[in-house]
Amino acid sequence: MRDLVALTLVSPPGIVSSPGFVAILTSRLARDGVNLREFWSAYNDTVMLFDKTDAVKAYNLLSNLT
């Protein structure tokens, strides 16, 4: 696919034992109408692909999670 943007989230090592981490990320994006095209995670690295039109909104939503 063309016009996709990858956002990579590097979390602290303890994230692997935190239940619901992926649900928090994906539900926040869905609530605001951001379409997540691809998602993969390994240990504390999470990579998400978005359409170019959703990338800035996704970045802002994810960077404001606490």
PDB file of C-alpha atoms in Angstrom, residues 19-57:
ATOM      1  CA  PRO A  19      -2.420  -6.121  30.990  1.00  0.00           C
ATOM      2  CA  GLY A  20      -4.458  -4.040  28.559  1.00  0.00           C
ATOM      3  CA  PHE A  21      -1.627  -1.993  27.095  1.00  0.00           C
ATOM      4  CA  VAL A  22      -2.620  -2.738  23.490  1.00  0.00           C
ATOM      5  CA  ALA A  23      -6.303  -2.194  24.290  1.00  0.00           C
ATOM      6  CA  ILE A  24      -5.548   1.266  25.674  1.00  0.00           C
ATOM      7  CA  LEU A  25      -3.681   2.272  22.514  1.00  0.00           C
ATOM      8  CA  THR A  26      -6.159   0.892  20.024  1.00  0.00           C
ATOM      9  CA  SER A  27      -9.311   2.029  21.818  1.00  0.00           C
ATOM     10  CA  ARG A  28      -8.003   5.595  22.032  1.00  0.00           C
ATOM     11  CA  LEU A  29      -7.323   5.640  18.301  1.00  0.00           C
ATOM     12  CA  ALA A  30     -10.707   4.083  17.469  1.00  0.00           C
ATOM     13  CA  ARG A  31     -12.612   6.529  19.705  1.00  0.00           C
ATOM     14  CA  ASP A  32     -11.199   9.406  17.676  1.00  0.00           C
ATOM     15  CA  GLY A  33     -11.810   7.789  14.287  1.00  0.00           C
ATOM     16  CA  VAL A  34      -8.183   6.958  13.452  1.00  0.00           C
ATOM     17  CA  ASN A  35      -7.854   3.893  11.242  1.00  0.00           C
ATOM     18  CA  LEU A  36      -4.976   1.647  12.261  1.00  0.00           C
ATOM     19  CA  ARG A  37      -3.796  -0.204   9.129  1.00  0.00           C
ATOM     20  CA  GLU A  38      -1.192  -2.505  10.692  1.00  0.00           C
ATOM     21  CA  PHE A  39       0.053  -3.208  14.189  1.00  0.00           C
ATOM     22  CA  TRP A  40       2.860  -5.328  15.528  1.00  0.00           C
ATOM     23  CA  SER A  41       4.660  -5.493  18.792  1.00  0.00           C
ATOM     24  CA  ALA A  42       7.758  -7.235  20.093  1.00  0.00           C
ATOM     25  CA  TYR A  43       8.834  -6.900  23.710  1.00  0.00           C
ATOM     26  CA  ASN A  44       8.665  -3.137  24.334  1.00  0.00           C
ATOM     27  CA  ASP A  45       8.648  -1.943  20.687  1.00  0.00           C
ATOM     28  CA  THR A  46       5.288  -1.284  19.055  1.00  0.00           C
ATOM     29  CA  VAL A  47       4.987  -0.309  15.395  1.00  0.00           C
ATOM     30  CA  MET A  48       1.760   1.022  13.906  1.00  0.00           C
ATOM     31  CA  LEU A  49       0.969   1.925  10.312  1.00  0.00           C
ATOM     32  CA  PHE A  50      -1.516   4.646   9.454  1.00  0.00           C
ATOM     33  CA  ASP A  51      -2.753   6.341   6.318  1.00  0.00           C
ATOM     34  CA  LYS A  52      -0.837   9.536   5.731  1.00  0.00           C
ATOM     35  CA  THR A  53      -4.023  11.490   6.424  1.00  0.00           C
ATOM     36  CA  ASP A  54      -4.354   9.972   9.934  1.00  0.00           C
ATOM     37  CA  ALA A  55      -0.702   9.998  10.972  1.00  0.00           C
ATOM     38  CA  VAL A  56      -0.517  13.406  12.672  1.00  0.00           C
ATOM     39  CA  LYS A  57      -3.760  12.830  14.559  1.00  0.00           C
TER      40      LYS A  57
END
